[in-house]
Short mmCIF file of C-alpha atoms in Angstrom, two decimals:
data_model
loop_
_atom_site.label_atom_id
_atom_site.label_comp_id
_atom_site.label_asym_id
_atom_site.label_seq_id
_atom_site.Cartn_x
_atom_site.Cartn_y
_atom_site.Cartn_z
CA MET A 242 -0.18 0.22 0.44
CA ARG A 243 1.74 3.17 0.64
CA HIS A 244 5.25 4.00 1.36
CA ARG A 245 3.83 7.92 1.66
CA TYR A 246 5.50 9.35 5.60
CA ARG A 247 7.11 7.48 7.57
CA TRP A 248 8.65 10.24 9.63
CA GLY A 249 9.25 7.30 12.64
CA ILE A 250 7.22 4.49 11.71
CA GLY A 251 9.91 2.07 13.32
CA ILE A 252 9.21 -1.51 13.61
CA VAL A 253 5.76 -2.19 14.26
CA LEU A 254 4.22 -3.59 17.77
CA PRO A 255 3.10 -6.63 17.43
CA LEU A 256 -0.43 -6.81 17.20
CA LEU A 257 -3.28 -9.27 18.29
CA PHE A 258 -5.26 -10.44 15.44
CA LEU A 259 -8.43 -11.94 17.33
CA LEU A 260 -11.17 -12.67 15.51
CA ILE A 261 -14.21 -10.11 16.09
CA LEU A 262 -17.70 -11.97 16.41
CA THR A 263 -19.58 -11.57 12.75
CA ALA A 264 -22.58 -9.21 13.71
CA CYS A 265 -25.01 -9.47 10.94
CA SER A 266 -24.80 -6.07 8.90
CA LYS A 267 -26.59 -5.14 5.29
CA ASN A 268 -23.48 -1.63 4.94
CA ASN A 269 -21.57 -2.99 1.43
CA THR A 270 -19.08 -1.24 0.21
CA GLU A 271 -19.91 0.47 -2.94
CA THR A 272 -17.07 -0.60 -4.64
CA LYS A 273 -16.78 -5.09 -5.71
CA PRO A 274 -14.80 -6.88 -7.38
CA GLU A 275 -15.05 -7.38 -10.93
CA PRO A 276 -16.12 -10.88 -12.49
CA ALA A 277 -12.65 -13.08 -11.58
CA LYS A 278 -10.86 -13.12 -14.35
CA ASN A 279 -7.34 -16.29 -13.92
CA ILE A 280 -4.73 -14.70 -11.45
CA SER A 281 -1.66 -16.51 -10.90
CA PHE A 282 1.85 -15.31 -10.51
CA VAL A 283 4.69 -15.50 -13.05
CA LYS A 284 8.45 -15.33 -11.96
CA PRO A 285 9.71 -13.36 -14.86
CA ALA A 286 12.10 -14.67 -17.44
CA GLY A 287 15.44 -13.52 -16.10
CA PHE A 288 14.24 -11.93 -13.00
CA PRO A 289 15.80 -13.57 -9.29
CA GLU A 290 13.70 -15.90 -7.19
CA PRO A 291 11.01 -13.81 -5.03
CA ALA A 292 11.19 -13.03 -1.27
CA TYR A 293 8.13 -13.24 -0.82
CA ARG A 294 6.67 -16.15 0.75
CA LEU A 295 4.67 -16.90 -2.07
CA ALA A 296 4.56 -20.60 -0.70
CA ASP A 297 2.91 -19.83 2.34
CA ASN A 298 0.23 -16.89 0.76
CA PRO A 299 -0.03 -18.58 -2.79
CA VAL A 300 -1.68 -15.85 -5.09
CA THR A 301 -5.42 -17.41 -6.32
CA THR A 302 -7.37 -14.96 -8.46
CA ASP A 303 -9.81 -14.62 -5.46
CA GLY A 304 -7.92 -13.45 -2.86
CA PHE A 305 -6.07 -10.98 -5.39
CA ALA A 306 -10.30 -9.66 -6.47
CA LEU A 307 -10.31 -9.40 -2.41
CA GLY A 308 -7.21 -7.73 -2.01
CA LYS A 309 -8.28 -5.53 -5.12
CA VAL A 310 -11.48 -4.31 -3.38
CA LEU A 311 -9.54 -3.75 -0.27
CA PHE A 312 -6.62 -1.47 -2.02
CA TYR A 313 -8.99 0.96 -3.56
CA ASP A 314 -11.57 0.92 -0.45
CA GLY A 315 -11.61 3.99 2.26
CA LEU A 316 -13.30 1.94 4.27
CA LEU A 317 -9.84 1.24 6.05
CA SER A 318 -9.51 4.90 6.74
CA ARG A 319 -10.85 6.31 9.69
CA ASP A 320 -13.78 8.18 7.92
CA GLY A 321 -14.03 6.28 4.71
CA THR A 322 -12.02 9.33 1.95
CA ILE A 323 -8.61 7.70 2.12
CA SER A 324 -7.24 4.60 0.55
CA CYS A 325 -4.21 2.66 -0.52
CA ALA A 326 -5.30 3.98 -4.21
CA SER A 327 -5.83 7.39 -2.82
CA CYS A 328 -1.76 7.92 -3.22
CA HIS A 329 -0.66 5.00 -5.61
CA ILE A 330 -2.32 5.36 -9.10
CA GLN A 331 -1.74 3.57 -11.11
CA ALA A 332 -1.01 5.43 -13.98
CA ASN A 333 2.04 6.52 -12.82
CA ALA A 334 3.15 3.43 -11.08
CA PHE A 335 1.41 3.08 -8.29
CA THR A 336 2.98 6.53 -6.51
CA HIS A 337 1.32 9.95 -6.35
CA HIS A 338 2.30 11.65 -9.41
CA GLY A 339 3.13 15.79 -8.82
CA HIS A 340 2.97 15.31 -4.83
CA ASP A 341 6.57 16.01 -2.95
CA VAL A 342 4.79 14.65 0.03
CA SER A 343 1.55 13.02 0.12
CA HIS A 344 -1.71 14.05 1.92
CA GLY A 345 -3.40 11.59 3.51
CA ILE A 346 -7.00 11.74 6.38
CA ASP A 347 -7.95 15.74 6.14
CA ASP A 348 -5.39 16.97 3.97
CA ARG A 349 -2.83 15.83 6.43
CA LEU A 350 0.35 16.36 5.36
CA GLY A 351 3.67 13.87 6.13
CA THR A 352 7.25 14.39 5.29
CA ARG A 353 8.03 11.28 2.93
CA ASN A 354 7.24 10.50 -0.65
CA SER A 355 5.27 8.39 -2.10
CA PRO A 356 7.11 5.49 -3.88
CA PRO A 357 5.64 3.49 -6.37
CA ILE A 358 3.88 0.09 -5.88
CA GLN A 359 5.72 -2.03 -7.60
CA ASN A 360 7.85 -5.37 -7.97
CA MET A 361 6.90 -5.77 -4.38
CA ALA A 362 7.33 -9.85 -4.11
CA TRP A 363 11.51 -8.84 -4.43
CA SER A 364 11.52 -6.54 -1.41
CA THR A 365 13.01 -7.36 1.52
CA THR A 366 12.03 -4.47 4.06
CA PHE A 367 9.42 -1.60 3.21
CA PHE A 368 9.12 2.65 3.23
CA TRP A 369 12.30 4.82 3.24
CA ASP A 370 13.63 3.77 6.03
CA GLY A 371 12.96 -0.19 5.80
CA GLY A 372 10.66 0.17 9.42
CA VAL A 373 8.66 -3.03 8.27
CA HIS A 374 10.41 -6.48 7.04
CA ASP A 375 7.49 -8.31 6.59
CA LEU A 376 5.09 -7.27 3.84
CA ASP A 377 2.15 -9.22 5.02
CA LEU A 378 2.57 -6.52 7.83
CA GLN A 379 3.51 -3.67 5.85
CA PRO A 380 0.00 -2.70 5.63
CA ILE A 381 -0.83 -2.08 9.49
CA ALA A 382 1.53 1.06 9.59
CA PRO A 383 -0.49 3.43 7.09
CA ILE A 384 -3.86 2.14 8.30
CA GLU A 385 -2.71 3.83 11.87
CA ASN A 386 -0.43 6.70 10.32
CA PRO A 387 -2.55 9.82 11.83
CA VAL A 388 -1.31 11.45 8.56
CA GLU A 389 -2.28 8.86 6.36
CA MET A 390 -5.15 6.52 7.36
CA ASP A 391 -5.90 7.72 10.66
CA ASP A 392 -7.69 4.43 11.98
CA LYS A 393 -7.05 1.45 14.22
CA MET A 394 -6.97 -2.09 12.84
CA ASN A 395 -9.20 -3.79 15.22
CA ASN A 396 -11.76 -1.08 13.99
CA VAL A 397 -11.04 -1.13 10.28
CA ILE A 398 -11.40 -5.61 10.70
CA GLY A 399 -15.00 -4.79 13.12
CA LYS A 400 -16.11 -2.71 10.13
CA LEU A 401 -14.93 -5.53 7.79
CA GLN A 402 -17.46 -8.16 10.13
CA ARG A 403 -19.84 -6.24 10.06
CA ASN A 404 -20.52 -5.64 6.10
CA THR A 405 -22.09 -8.49 4.49
CA ARG A 406 -20.26 -7.99 0.54
CA TYR A 407 -16.40 -8.92 2.50
CA GLN A 408 -18.35 -11.63 4.49
CA GLN A 409 -19.19 -13.36 1.14
CA LEU A 410 -15.55 -12.61 -0.42
CA PHE A 411 -13.57 -13.54 2.64
CA GLU A 412 -15.06 -16.48 2.29
CA LYS A 413 -14.82 -17.03 -1.42
CA ALA A 414 -11.24 -15.70 -1.21
CA PHE A 415 -9.99 -18.52 2.05
CA GLY A 416 -12.72 -21.11 1.81
CA SER A 417 -13.91 -20.93 4.87
CA PRO A 418 -16.35 -17.95 6.82
CA GLY A 419 -14.08 -15.24 9.13
CA VAL A 420 -12.95 -12.06 8.55
CA ASN A 421 -9.65 -11.16 10.24
CA SER A 422 -6.65 -8.83 9.65
CA THR A 423 -4.98 -12.53 9.22
CA ARG A 424 -6.36 -12.91 5.66
CA MET A 425 -6.91 -9.32 5.26
CA LEU A 426 -3.54 -8.35 5.65
CA LYS A 427 -2.81 -12.12 2.83
CA ALA A 428 -5.79 -10.76 0.40
CA LEU A 429 -3.30 -7.33 0.23
CA SER A 430 -0.35 -8.42 -0.24
CA GLN A 431 -1.46 -10.76 -2.99
CA PHE A 432 -3.10 -8.07 -4.84
CA MET A 433 0.67 -6.69 -4.49
CA VAL A 434 2.52 -9.09 -5.20
CA MET A 435 0.65 -9.11 -8.80
CA LEU A 436 1.87 -5.82 -9.36
CA VAL A 437 5.55 -7.07 -11.38
CA SER A 438 6.52 -4.22 -14.15
CA ALA A 439 8.66 -6.30 -16.40
CA ASP A 440 8.12 -5.42 -20.35
CA SER A 441 9.45 -2.24 -20.72
CA ARG A 442 11.52 -0.94 -24.09
CA TYR A 443 14.20 -1.65 -21.80
CA ASP A 444 13.28 -5.66 -21.58
CA ARG A 445 12.58 -6.43 -24.82
CA PHE A 446 16.13 -4.42 -26.13
CA MET A 447 18.03 -6.94 -23.82
CA ALA A 448 15.69 -9.80 -25.20
CA GLY A 449 16.87 -9.04 -28.73
CA LYS A 450 13.69 -7.59 -28.96
CA GLU A 451 13.65 -3.62 -29.62
CA THR A 452 16.25 -0.91 -31.08
CA PHE A 453 17.62 1.83 -29.04
CA SER A 454 18.96 4.92 -29.98
CA GLU A 455 22.19 5.74 -30.29
CA GLU A 456 21.66 7.85 -27.62
CA GLU A 457 19.78 5.57 -25.06
CA LYS A 458 22.71 3.52 -26.33
CA LYS A 459 25.33 5.85 -24.55
CA GLY A 460 22.65 6.17 -21.44
CA LEU A 461 22.87 2.49 -21.04
CA ALA A 462 26.61 2.92 -20.54
CA LEU A 463 26.85 5.63 -19.13
CA PHE A 464 24.33 3.65 -16.24
CA GLU A 465 25.70 0.94 -16.04
CA GLN A 466 29.06 3.17 -15.49
CA ARG A 467 27.83 5.47 -13.07
CA CYS A 468 24.72 3.91 -11.68
CA ALA A 469 24.57 -0.34 -11.81
CA SER A 470 26.02 -1.04 -8.45
CA CYS A 471 23.17 0.37 -6.47
CA HIS A 472 20.31 0.66 -9.13
CA GLN A 473 20.93 -3.37 -10.05
CA PRO A 474 19.19 -4.71 -13.16
CA PRO A 475 16.50 -6.27 -13.65
CA LEU A 476 14.95 -4.31 -10.50
CA PHE A 477 17.15 -1.33 -10.63
CA THR A 478 17.57 -1.59 -7.10
CA ASP A 479 20.02 -3.08 -4.79
CA ASN A 480 17.47 -3.29 -1.99
CA SER A 481 20.14 -1.28 0.09
CA PHE A 482 20.44 1.46 2.57
CA ARG A 483 22.49 4.29 1.27
CA ASN A 484 23.13 8.32 1.63
CA ASN A 485 23.26 9.72 -1.74
CA GLY A 486 24.13 13.46 -0.87
CA VAL A 487 20.71 15.21 -0.13
CA ALA A 488 20.94 17.79 2.39
CA PRO A 489 19.57 17.23 5.46
CA ARG A 490 16.11 20.32 6.24
CA PRO A 491 17.06 23.14 8.43
CA PHE A 492 13.49 21.97 9.90
CA GLY A 493 12.73 18.80 10.93
CA THR A 494 15.38 17.02 9.75
CA ASP A 495 14.64 13.36 8.97
CA SER A 496 17.52 11.24 9.99
CA GLY A 497 15.96 8.46 7.53
CA ARG A 498 17.17 4.37 8.46
CA TYR A 499 18.95 5.76 12.14
CA LYS A 500 15.38 6.24 13.19
CA ILE A 501 15.51 2.29 12.76
CA THR A 502 18.86 1.11 13.79
CA LEU A 503 19.34 4.39 15.95
CA LEU A 504 23.11 3.56 14.28
CA ASP A 505 25.62 6.67 13.68
CA GLU A 506 26.54 4.95 10.36
CA ASP A 507 22.35 4.72 9.05
CA LEU A 508 21.98 9.48 9.56
CA TYR A 509 20.87 9.98 6.82
CA LYS A 510 20.61 6.95 4.69
CA PHE A 511 17.35 5.72 3.04
CA LYS A 512 16.28 2.74 0.65
CA VAL A 513 17.22 2.50 -2.46
CA PRO A 514 14.83 2.81 -4.94
CA SER A 515 14.24 0.86 -7.87
CA LEU A 516 14.54 2.99 -11.42
CA ARG A 517 11.60 1.23 -13.52
CA ASN A 518 8.96 3.40 -14.47
CA VAL A 519 11.21 6.08 -13.14
CA ALA A 520 9.94 8.74 -15.70
CA LEU A 521 6.29 8.34 -15.03
CA THR A 522 7.27 8.71 -10.75
CA ALA A 523 7.76 12.49 -10.59
CA PRO A 524 9.06 14.34 -7.84
CA TYR A 525 12.22 12.19 -6.44
CA MET A 526 14.50 11.72 -3.19
CA HIS A 527 12.67 10.08 0.02
CA ASP A 528 11.19 13.95 0.20
CA GLY A 529 10.03 14.38 -3.22
CA ARG A 530 12.61 18.27 -3.87
CA PHE A 531 13.41 16.98 -6.84
CA GLY A 532 10.64 17.80 -9.52
CA SER A 533 12.45 16.25 -13.06
CA LEU A 534 14.89 13.70 -14.33
CA GLU A 535 17.15 16.98 -14.71
CA SER A 536 17.35 18.03 -11.11
CA VAL A 537 18.67 14.63 -10.67
CA MET A 538 20.78 14.90 -12.63
CA ASN A 539 22.28 18.35 -11.59
CA HIS A 540 22.17 16.70 -7.42
CA TYR A 541 24.65 13.98 -9.60
CA ASP A 542 26.54 16.79 -11.23
CA ASN A 543 28.81 17.64 -8.13
CA GLY A 544 25.63 17.71 -6.27
CA PHE A 545 26.17 16.12 -2.81
CA TYR A 546 26.27 17.26 0.41
CA ALA A 547 28.86 16.25 2.34
CA THR A 548 28.30 14.10 5.79
CA ALA A 549 30.43 11.37 7.61
CA THR A 550 28.07 8.94 6.55
CA LEU A 551 28.03 10.07 2.54
CA ASP A 552 28.11 6.99 0.13
CA PRO A 553 31.83 6.39 -0.82
CA LEU A 554 30.30 6.58 -4.36
CA PHE A 555 29.51 10.02 -4.34
CA LYS A 556 32.41 11.86 -2.62
CA ASN A 557 34.21 12.88 -6.08
CA GLY A 558 31.44 13.25 -7.99
CA PHE A 559 30.55 12.43 -11.32
CA SER A 560 31.42 15.39 -13.49
CA LEU A 561 28.64 14.68 -15.76
CA GLY A 562 27.93 16.65 -18.59
CA ASP A 563 25.24 18.34 -20.35
CA ASN A 564 25.07 14.92 -23.25
CA ASP A 565 25.95 12.32 -20.73
CA LYS A 566 22.60 13.97 -18.40
CA LYS A 567 20.82 13.39 -21.13
CA ALA A 568 21.92 9.70 -22.64
CA LEU A 569 20.72 8.74 -19.11
CA ILE A 570 17.38 10.79 -19.03
CA ALA A 571 17.04 9.43 -22.18
CA PHE A 572 17.57 5.66 -21.19
CA LEU A 573 16.04 6.21 -18.37
CA LYS A 574 12.51 6.33 -20.08
CA THR A 575 13.54 3.33 -21.73
CA LEU A 576 12.64 1.43 -18.23
CA SER A 577 8.98 2.87 -18.48
CA ASP A 578 6.71 -0.38 -18.66
CA LYS A 579 3.12 0.89 -21.09
CA GLY A 580 1.48 -2.39 -19.78
CA PHE A 581 1.91 -2.59 -16.20
CA ILE A 582 0.34 1.02 -16.25
CA THR A 583 -2.65 -0.25 -18.25
CA ASP A 584 -2.88 -3.68 -16.92
CA GLU A 585 -6.91 -3.33 -16.29
CA ARG A 586 -6.55 -6.57 -13.65
CA PHE A 587 -4.67 -3.47 -11.79
CA ALA A 588 -7.12 -1.49 -12.69
CA PRO A 589 -9.60 0.93 -10.40
CA PRO A 590 -13.01 -1.45 -10.67
CA PRO A 591 -16.05 1.31 -11.85
CA GLY A 592 -16.75 4.32 -10.21
CA PHE A 593 -13.80 4.89 -8.71
CA VAL A 594 -13.15 8.62 -7.71
CA GLN A 595 -9.15 8.76 -7.65
CA GLY A 596 -8.52 11.67 -5.37
CA ASP A 597 -5.67 14.08 -6.24
#
């Protein structure tokens, strides 16, 4: 779901996943599943084995359908106005395009940018600071964050249990009656692990099915020389945490990974984001300070702010010329996956109104 604000998310405290007695109600949500289509998880050619434990939660057609309904349903928030999809828009690779930091319930602002949701099956940590290590626990954080969805898990489960439509969906997805937090979280995971982006022009070029311009080829060569050590293909991230020289804000400084580990060596380190679909997901960096890829290139052209934890890769700068920057941007645009952002399996259900 959301990777938005994360200003102190930390390690999610253990929650009691107790089943609340089901109450009869006609309180159906308006978001209903589309007709079921055969759904299964398929690892793309050339991708590593997923980190997510698919054997413990295999993706099924009905489980995915339930997860999708939950993803697009504002019922998961305190007042019904904020869904996971409010800040994860398919057309922008499931991020909140155009917002430096996303806004949640009551238009409250956090302090971090909303990264895209894609290729989550290969992630080992979640949020900019890596405060959660299990995809099945990840949704708890935005649901209970006071500037995101501002609800409590037991309250959300109660709303789902009183909803006759959800009672039916849960039974269909899991084969027996019962609405509880474990099932809810597993259904959301089934939806999220299916958000696989692996069919960009880059992927087709590497498979010999696409051609690159000379500028794109130059950008690929530069990328392999300067960027691939952190943004390793095919995922275009190494899932590490690094300080890439983004200057701390003068007020409300975000210490990044340090908030989780309390280790001095983690000060100002943030998770290396995937660059897949990067041309669609502006603005950039953990606080959305750069509104364009050109601004990002200027940062890496000797724009680093030196602190004790600055990654050694950046200490001597990159010295990128204007033509180098243009070539790199041309290459990065080849990572856009049109099929992913238009896939009807992931699209909003009929009647869904996307927030801004």
